[in-house]
């Protein structure tokens, strides 16, 4: 039987944080066998799409696809010890509207202006609360931890892409568009397994976190379930400093606190297999780079033209992924059966255009691992844990967006006087 959220009151759920598509609350009510130690993750909807009271309710709604995707696909790739427990929970419109009203006080104004809880949903996701309780929790969005396979790069892109990682190039484009970015952070440092480089990555993330007052979202810190909102005033970091008594005793300067914070995370990051697993999955699933995938897509359409005796040169190649249907869970299962048994033996330098759909699915799955977050949870008592979250499946239509963005990122980076050398940052 599915749990029902109306068993507990909306005011017992405390706002934790939100991303672009969902908003998270943690259970802070009286002891409850199902809700203790859990967070509720709800889908959001843009204001201009917000339902009116006339919007009909859906009687039967399937479980949120995240749950099935994690349980049947992701768990075959990442050990369950490093994943949150996910469960479906039934929600109800009046209950969600009340929660929405309560949450508005806590939500950042810029988010509140944009979107709200989708109150027409009948089901939501209940997950392990990784940030609450008597603990320090650190959320890192590590991003792309590899350099692309060079087999399918062109003379115009190979020199750039084999030296500068995707994140560092993308930062340059974002900055050119006026976005706040963290130039000193290179994911290859974080993923390196080398203490000096991991330390440098953490310091860069911390500097950007404080320097941007938390606006750069590659790092988030939660103390006792509340997100720490940094500023250059040392008192803003008080909730974090409490976890490092030494810094408090010695009149915490920002740099001392930063040193303690980084020192606490290093052994966790060097000791966990999670980063290695993520970068291996990202790289293995993205075997062709988006350039190789686009070339294979074009070749597949041209060879289809030959079969109907048309001139392949005259074929208009549709945008990458156009016309592919959204994979079902059964499609993903079948994909993984091949990926886990045959992928390592396939010749990715000379991919067969008959496998174009396989490579498209592989790329889509790699994107989930490029875009997820990890949560390092350090309880006051008990062992620390490292958990991967936000492993949603990406829609097929993203493929053409990614192809365009890749070209734009490389074009913007081409010819800059001092390109970052991400390989040799030692
Ligand atoms: Zn880099």
Coordinates of C-alpha atoms and ligand atoms in Angstrom, one line a residue:
X1 CA 0.0 0.0 0.0
X2 CA 1.2 3.5 -0.9
X3 CA 1.9 5.9 2.0
X4 CA -0.3 8.9 2.3
X5 CA 1.1 12.3 3.3
X6 CA -2.1 13.4 4.9
X7 CA -1.2 11.1 7.9
X8 CA 0.9 14.1 9.0
X9 CA 0.5 17.9 9.0
X10 CA 2.0 20.2 6.4
X11 CA 3.5 22.4 9.2
X12 CA 5.7 19.4 10.2
X13 CA 7.6 19.6 7.0
X14 CA 10.5 22.1 6.9
X15 CA 11.7 23.7 3.8
X16 CA 15.3 22.5 3.0
X17 CA 16.2 23.7 -0.6
X18 CA 15.1 23.6 -4.2
X19 CA 16.6 23.2 -7.7
X20 CA 15.2 24.0 -11.1
X21 CA 12.5 21.3 -11.1
X22 CA 11.9 20.2 -7.6
X23 CA 11.6 21.4 -4.0
X24 CA 12.6 19.5 -0.9
X25 CA 11.1 19.5 2.7
X26 CA 12.3 17.4 5.7
X27 CA 10.1 15.8 8.3
X28 CA 10.3 17.6 11.6
X29 CA 7.1 16.4 13.3
X30 CA 6.3 14.0 16.1
X31 CA 7.8 10.6 15.8
X32 CA 6.4 8.7 12.9
X33 CA 7.4 5.2 11.7
X34 CA 7.3 6.2 8.1
X35 CA 8.3 9.8 8.0
X36 CA 11.1 10.0 10.6
X37 CA 14.4 10.7 8.8
X38 CA 12.8 11.4 5.4
X39 CA 12.6 14.3 3.0
X40 CA 9.6 14.9 0.7
X41 CA 10.6 15.9 -2.9
X42 CA 7.9 17.7 -4.9
X43 CA 7.8 18.7 -8.5
X44 CA 7.5 22.4 -9.3
X45 CA 5.6 24.2 -12.1
X46 CA 6.3 27.6 -13.6
X47 CA 3.9 30.3 -12.6
X48 CA 2.7 30.9 -16.1
X49 CA 1.7 27.2 -16.2
X50 CA 0.2 27.2 -12.7
X51 CA -3.1 25.3 -12.5
X52 CA -6.4 27.1 -11.9
X53 CA -9.0 25.7 -9.7
X54 CA -10.7 24.4 -12.9
X55 CA -7.7 22.2 -13.7
X56 CA -9.0 18.6 -13.4
X57 CA -7.3 16.3 -11.0
X58 CA -5.8 13.1 -12.3
X59 CA -7.4 10.1 -10.7
X60 CA -4.7 7.5 -11.2
X61 CA -1.1 8.8 -11.5
X62 CA 1.9 6.5 -11.9
X63 CA 4.8 6.8 -9.4
X64 CA 7.3 9.5 -10.1
X65 CA 9.6 8.1 -12.9
X66 CA 12.6 8.9 -10.7
X67 CA 11.7 6.0 -8.4
X68 CA 11.5 3.3 -11.1
X69 CA 14.6 4.7 -12.9
X70 CA 16.7 4.5 -9.7
X71 CA 15.4 1.1 -8.5
X72 CA 15.7 -0.6 -11.9
X73 CA 18.4 1.2 -13.7
X74 CA 20.7 3.2 -11.5
X75 CA 21.0 0.5 -8.9
X76 CA 22.6 -1.8 -11.5
X77 CA 25.4 0.8 -11.9
X78 CA 25.9 2.4 -8.4
X79 CA 26.0 0.3 -5.2
X80 CA 22.8 0.8 -3.1
X81 CA 24.9 1.8 -0.1
X82 CA 25.6 5.1 -2.0
X83 CA 22.0 5.8 -3.0
X84 CA 19.1 7.3 -1.0
X85 CA 16.1 5.1 -0.3
X86 CA 13.2 6.3 -2.5
X87 CA 9.5 5.6 -2.0
X88 CA 6.3 6.8 -3.5
X89 CA 3.9 8.8 -1.4
X90 CA 0.4 9.9 -2.1
X91 CA -0.2 13.7 -1.8
X92 CA -3.4 15.8 -1.9
X93 CA -4.2 19.2 -3.3
X94 CA -5.3 21.0 -0.2
X95 CA -2.4 19.6 1.7
X96 CA 0.1 20.8 -0.9
X97 CA -1.5 24.2 -1.1
X98 CA -1.1 24.6 2.7
X99 CA 2.5 23.5 2.4
X100 CA 3.0 26.0 -0.4
X101 CA 1.7 28.8 1.8
X102 CA 4.0 27.8 4.6
X103 CA 7.0 27.4 2.4
X104 CA 6.7 30.8 0.7
X105 CA 8.2 32.5 3.7
X106 CA 11.4 30.4 3.4
X107 CA 11.9 30.3 -0.3
X108 CA 14.3 32.7 -2.0
X109 CA 12.4 35.6 -3.6
X110 CA 13.9 34.9 -7.1
X111 CA 12.6 31.3 -7.0
X112 CA 9.2 32.3 -5.6
X113 CA 8.7 34.7 -8.5
X114 CA 9.3 32.0 -11.0
X115 CA 7.6 28.8 -9.9
X116 CA 5.5 27.0 -7.3
X117 CA 4.7 23.5 -6.1
X118 CA 2.7 21.6 -8.7
X119 CA -0.4 21.0 -6.5
X120 CA -2.1 18.9 -9.2
X121 CA 0.3 16.0 -8.6
X122 CA -1.1 13.0 -6.7
X123 CA 2.2 11.4 -6.0
X124 CA 5.6 12.6 -4.7
X125 CA 8.9 11.1 -3.7
X126 CA 9.9 10.3 -0.1
X127 CA 13.6 9.9 0.3
X128 CA 16.2 9.4 3.0
X129 CA 17.0 12.7 4.7
X130 CA 20.7 13.1 4.2
X131 CA 21.0 16.6 5.5
X132 CA 18.9 16.6 8.6
X133 CA 19.6 15.6 12.2
X134 CA 22.7 16.2 14.3
X135 CA 25.1 16.3 11.3
X136 CA 27.0 18.4 8.9
X137 CA 26.1 17.7 5.3
X138 CA 27.9 18.9 2.3
X139 CA 26.4 18.8 -1.2
X140 CA 28.8 18.9 -4.1
X141 CA 27.8 19.1 -7.8
X142 CA 31.0 17.6 -9.2
X143 CA 30.1 17.8 -12.9
X144 CA 32.2 16.2 -15.8
X145 CA 35.1 14.3 -14.5
X146 CA 36.9 13.2 -17.7
X147 CA 38.4 14.4 -21.0
X148 CA 36.6 13.1 -24.1
X149 CA 37.8 10.2 -26.2
X150 CA 39.8 11.9 -29.0
X151 CA 38.8 9.4 -31.7
X152 CA 36.0 11.5 -33.2
X153 CA 37.3 15.0 -32.6
X154 CA 38.2 17.1 -35.6
X155 CA 41.3 19.1 -36.3
X156 CA 39.4 22.1 -35.1
X157 CA 38.3 20.7 -31.8
X158 CA 40.9 18.1 -30.8
X159 CA 43.6 20.6 -29.6
X160 CA 41.0 22.4 -27.4
X161 CA 39.1 19.4 -26.0
X162 CA 42.1 17.3 -25.2
X163 CA 43.6 20.0 -23.0
X164 CA 40.7 21.9 -21.3
X165 CA 37.9 20.0 -19.6
X166 CA 34.3 20.6 -20.5
X167 CA 33.5 22.3 -17.1
X168 CA 36.3 24.8 -17.5
X169 CA 35.3 25.6 -21.1
X170 CA 31.7 26.0 -20.1
X171 CA 32.6 28.3 -17.2
X172 CA 34.3 30.6 -19.8
X173 CA 31.1 30.7 -21.9
X174 CA 28.9 31.4 -18.8
X175 CA 31.2 34.2 -17.7
X176 CA 31.0 35.7 -21.2
X177 CA 27.3 35.7 -20.8
X178 CA 27.6 37.5 -17.5
X179 CA 27.0 34.6 -15.2
X180 CA 28.9 34.2 -11.9
X181 CA 31.2 31.2 -12.2
X182 CA 33.9 29.5 -10.3
X183 CA 37.1 29.6 -12.5
X184 CA 39.4 28.0 -10.0
X185 CA 37.4 24.8 -9.6
X186 CA 38.3 22.1 -12.1
X187 CA 36.4 18.8 -11.7
X188 CA 39.5 16.8 -12.9
X189 CA 41.1 17.9 -9.6
X190 CA 38.2 16.7 -7.5
X191 CA 38.1 13.4 -9.3
X192 CA 41.8 12.9 -9.4
X193 CA 42.2 10.8 -6.3
X194 CA 45.3 12.9 -5.6
X195 CA 45.3 14.6 -2.2
X196 CA 46.8 17.9 -3.4
X197 CA 44.4 18.2 -6.3
X198 CA 41.4 17.3 -4.2
X199 CA 42.4 19.9 -1.7
X200 CA 42.7 22.5 -4.4
X201 CA 39.2 21.6 -5.7
X202 CA 37.6 21.9 -2.3
X203 CA 39.3 25.2 -1.6
X204 CA 38.1 26.5 -4.9
X205 CA 34.6 25.4 -4.2
X206 CA 34.7 26.9 -0.7
X207 CA 36.1 30.3 -2.0
X208 CA 33.4 30.5 -4.7
X209 CA 30.7 29.5 -2.2
X210 CA 31.6 32.3 0.3
X211 CA 32.6 34.8 -2.5
X212 CA 29.2 34.4 -4.3
X213 CA 27.2 34.2 -1.0
X214 CA 26.1 30.8 -2.0
X215 CA 24.9 31.8 -5.5
X216 CA 27.3 29.4 -7.2
X217 CA 25.6 26.1 -6.6
X218 CA 28.4 23.6 -6.9
X219 CA 28.7 23.6 -3.1
X220 CA 25.9 23.7 -0.5
X221 CA 26.4 23.2 3.2
X222 CA 23.7 22.1 5.7
X223 CA 24.2 22.2 9.5
X224 CA 21.5 20.4 11.5
X225 CA 19.2 20.4 8.5
X226 CA 19.4 24.1 7.7
X227 CA 21.3 25.4 4.7
X228 CA 24.2 27.7 5.7
X229 CA 24.0 31.0 3.9
X230 CA 27.5 32.3 3.6
X231 CA 28.6 35.9 3.4
X232 CA 32.0 37.6 4.2
X233 CA 30.7 38.2 7.7
X234 CA 32.2 35.4 9.8
X235 CA 29.0 35.1 11.9
X236 CA 27.2 33.8 8.8
X237 CA 29.3 30.7 9.0
X238 CA 28.6 30.2 12.7
X239 CA 26.5 27.1 12.1
X240 CA 29.3 25.5 10.2
X241 CA 32.0 26.6 12.7
X242 CA 30.1 24.8 15.5
X243 CA 31.1 21.5 13.9
X244 CA 34.8 22.4 14.2
X245 CA 35.3 23.3 17.9
X246 CA 39.0 23.9 17.4
X247 CA 38.3 26.8 15.1
X248 CA 35.8 28.3 17.6
X249 CA 38.3 28.0 20.5
X250 CA 40.9 29.7 18.4
X251 CA 38.6 32.6 17.3
X252 CA 37.8 31.2 13.9
X253 CA 39.1 33.2 11.1
X254 CA 37.6 32.4 7.8
X255 CA 40.8 30.7 6.6
X256 CA 41.1 28.5 9.7
X257 CA 37.5 27.4 9.3
X258 CA 38.1 26.7 5.6
X259 CA 41.1 24.6 6.5
X260 CA 39.1 22.5 9.0
X261 CA 36.3 22.1 6.6
X262 CA 38.5 21.0 3.7
X263 CA 40.5 18.7 6.1
X264 CA 37.3 17.0 7.2
X265 CA 36.2 16.3 3.6
X266 CA 39.5 15.1 2.1
X267 CA 39.6 11.6 3.7
X268 CA 36.0 11.0 2.8
X269 CA 36.5 11.9 -0.9
X270 CA 39.8 9.9 -1.1
X271 CA 38.2 6.9 0.7
X272 CA 35.0 6.6 -1.2
X273 CA 34.7 4.8 -4.5
X274 CA 31.8 7.1 -5.6
X275 CA 33.8 9.7 -7.6
X276 CA 35.7 7.0 -9.4
X277 CA 32.4 5.2 -10.2
X278 CA 30.8 8.4 -11.5
X279 CA 33.7 9.5 -13.7
X280 CA 34.0 5.9 -15.1
X281 CA 30.3 5.9 -15.9
X282 CA 30.3 9.4 -17.5
X283 CA 33.3 8.5 -19.7
X284 CA 32.3 5.0 -20.6
X285 CA 28.7 6.0 -21.5
X286 CA 30.0 9.0 -23.5
X287 CA 32.3 6.9 -25.6
X288 CA 32.1 8.9 -28.8
X289 CA 31.8 12.5 -27.5
X290 CA 28.8 14.4 -28.8
X291 CA 30.8 15.1 -32.0
X292 CA 31.2 11.4 -32.7
X293 CA 27.6 10.8 -31.8
X294 CA 26.4 13.5 -34.3
X295 CA 28.6 12.0 -37.0
X296 CA 27.2 8.5 -36.4
X297 CA 23.7 9.9 -36.5
X298 CA 24.4 11.5 -39.8
X299 CA 26.0 8.3 -41.2
X300 CA 23.0 6.3 -40.1
X301 CA 20.6 8.6 -42.0
X302 CA 22.8 8.6 -45.0
X303 CA 23.1 4.8 -45.1
X304 CA 19.3 4.6 -44.8
X305 CA 19.1 6.8 -47.9
X306 CA 21.4 4.4 -49.8
X307 CA 19.0 1.6 -49.0
X308 CA 16.2 3.4 -50.8
X309 CA 18.6 4.3 -53.7
X310 CA 18.6 8.0 -52.9
X311 CA 21.8 10.1 -53.1
X312 CA 23.3 10.1 -49.6
X313 CA 24.8 13.6 -50.1
X314 CA 21.3 15.0 -50.8
X315 CA 19.9 13.7 -47.5
X316 CA 18.9 16.3 -45.0
X317 CA 20.1 15.0 -41.6
X318 CA 17.5 15.7 -38.9
X319 CA 18.8 17.2 -35.6
X320 CA 20.4 14.7 -33.2
X321 CA 17.8 12.5 -31.6
X322 CA 14.9 13.8 -33.6
X323 CA 12.2 11.2 -34.0
X324 CA 13.6 8.8 -31.3
X325 CA 10.9 7.9 -28.8
X326 CA 11.5 8.3 -25.1
X327 CA 13.0 5.0 -23.8
X328 CA 10.7 3.0 -21.4
X329 CA 12.1 1.2 -18.4
X330 CA 12.1 -2.0 -20.5
X331 CA 14.2 -0.2 -23.1
X332 CA 16.7 1.0 -20.4
X333 CA 16.8 -2.6 -19.0
X334 CA 17.6 -4.0 -22.5
X335 CA 20.2 -1.2 -23.0
X336 CA 21.9 -2.1 -19.7
X337 CA 22.0 -5.8 -20.6
X338 CA 24.2 -4.9 -23.6
X339 CA 26.1 -2.2 -21.8
X340 CA 27.1 -4.4 -18.9
X341 CA 28.2 -7.4 -21.0
X342 CA 29.3 -6.1 -24.5
X343 CA 30.2 -2.4 -24.2
X344 CA 33.8 -3.0 -23.2
X345 CA 34.4 -5.2 -26.3
X346 CA 32.8 -2.9 -28.8
X347 CA 35.0 -0.8 -31.2
X348 CA 34.0 2.7 -30.2
X349 CA 36.6 4.2 -32.6
X350 CA 34.7 2.7 -35.5
X351 CA 31.1 2.5 -34.3
X352 CA 28.5 0.7 -36.4
X353 CA 25.7 3.1 -37.6
X354 CA 23.3 0.2 -36.9
X355 CA 24.0 1.0 -33.1
X356 CA 23.1 4.6 -33.3
X357 CA 20.1 4.3 -30.9
X358 CA 22.3 2.4 -28.4
X359 CA 24.9 5.2 -28.5
X360 CA 22.1 7.9 -28.1
X361 CA 20.8 6.1 -25.0
X362 CA 24.3 5.7 -23.6
X363 CA 24.9 9.5 -24.0
X364 CA 21.5 10.3 -22.4
X365 CA 22.4 8.1 -19.4
X366 CA 25.9 9.6 -19.2
X367 CA 24.2 13.0 -18.7
X368 CA 22.5 11.8 -15.5
X369 CA 25.9 11.1 -14.0
X370 CA 27.4 14.4 -15.3
X371 CA 24.6 16.4 -13.6
X372 CA 24.0 14.6 -10.3
X373 CA 25.1 15.7 -6.8
X374 CA 26.9 13.9 -4.0
X375 CA 26.1 14.4 -0.3
X376 CA 28.8 13.9 2.2
X377 CA 27.1 13.4 5.6
X378 CA 29.2 13.8 8.7
X379 CA 27.1 12.9 11.8
X380 CA 28.3 14.0 15.3
X381 CA 28.3 10.3 16.2
X382 CA 28.5 7.5 13.7
X383 CA 30.2 6.9 10.4
X384 CA 30.2 9.4 7.6
X385 CA 28.4 8.5 4.3
X386 CA 28.7 9.5 0.7
X387 CA 25.5 9.4 -1.3
X388 CA 24.6 10.2 -4.9
X389 CA 21.4 12.1 -5.5
X390 CA 19.4 13.7 -8.3
X391 CA 19.9 10.9 -10.8
X392 CA 17.0 11.7 -13.0
X393 CA 16.6 10.4 -16.5
X394 CA 17.1 13.2 -19.1
X395 CA 14.7 13.5 -22.0
X396 CA 15.7 12.5 -25.5
X397 CA 15.0 16.0 -26.9
X398 CA 18.0 17.2 -24.9
X399 CA 20.4 15.5 -27.4
X400 CA 20.1 18.3 -30.0
X401 CA 20.4 21.0 -27.3
X402 CA 23.6 19.4 -26.0
X403 CA 25.1 19.1 -29.5
X404 CA 24.5 22.8 -30.1
X405 CA 25.8 23.8 -26.7
X406 CA 28.9 21.8 -27.2
X407 CA 29.7 23.6 -30.5
X408 CA 29.0 27.0 -28.8
X409 CA 31.2 26.2 -25.9
X410 CA 34.2 25.1 -28.0
X411 CA 33.7 28.1 -30.4
X412 CA 33.7 30.5 -27.6
X413 CA 36.9 28.9 -26.1
X414 CA 38.8 28.8 -29.4
X415 CA 41.6 31.2 -29.7
X416 CA 41.6 32.5 -26.1
X417 CA 45.1 33.5 -25.1
X418 CA 45.7 31.2 -22.2
X419 CA 43.5 28.1 -22.3
X420 CA 43.3 26.1 -19.0
X421 CA 45.5 23.1 -19.0
X422 CA 43.3 20.8 -17.0
X423 CA 45.4 17.7 -17.6
X424 CA 48.6 19.1 -16.2
X425 CA 47.4 21.1 -13.2
X426 CA 49.9 19.5 -10.8
Ligands
LIG1 ZN1 39.1 21.7 -16.0

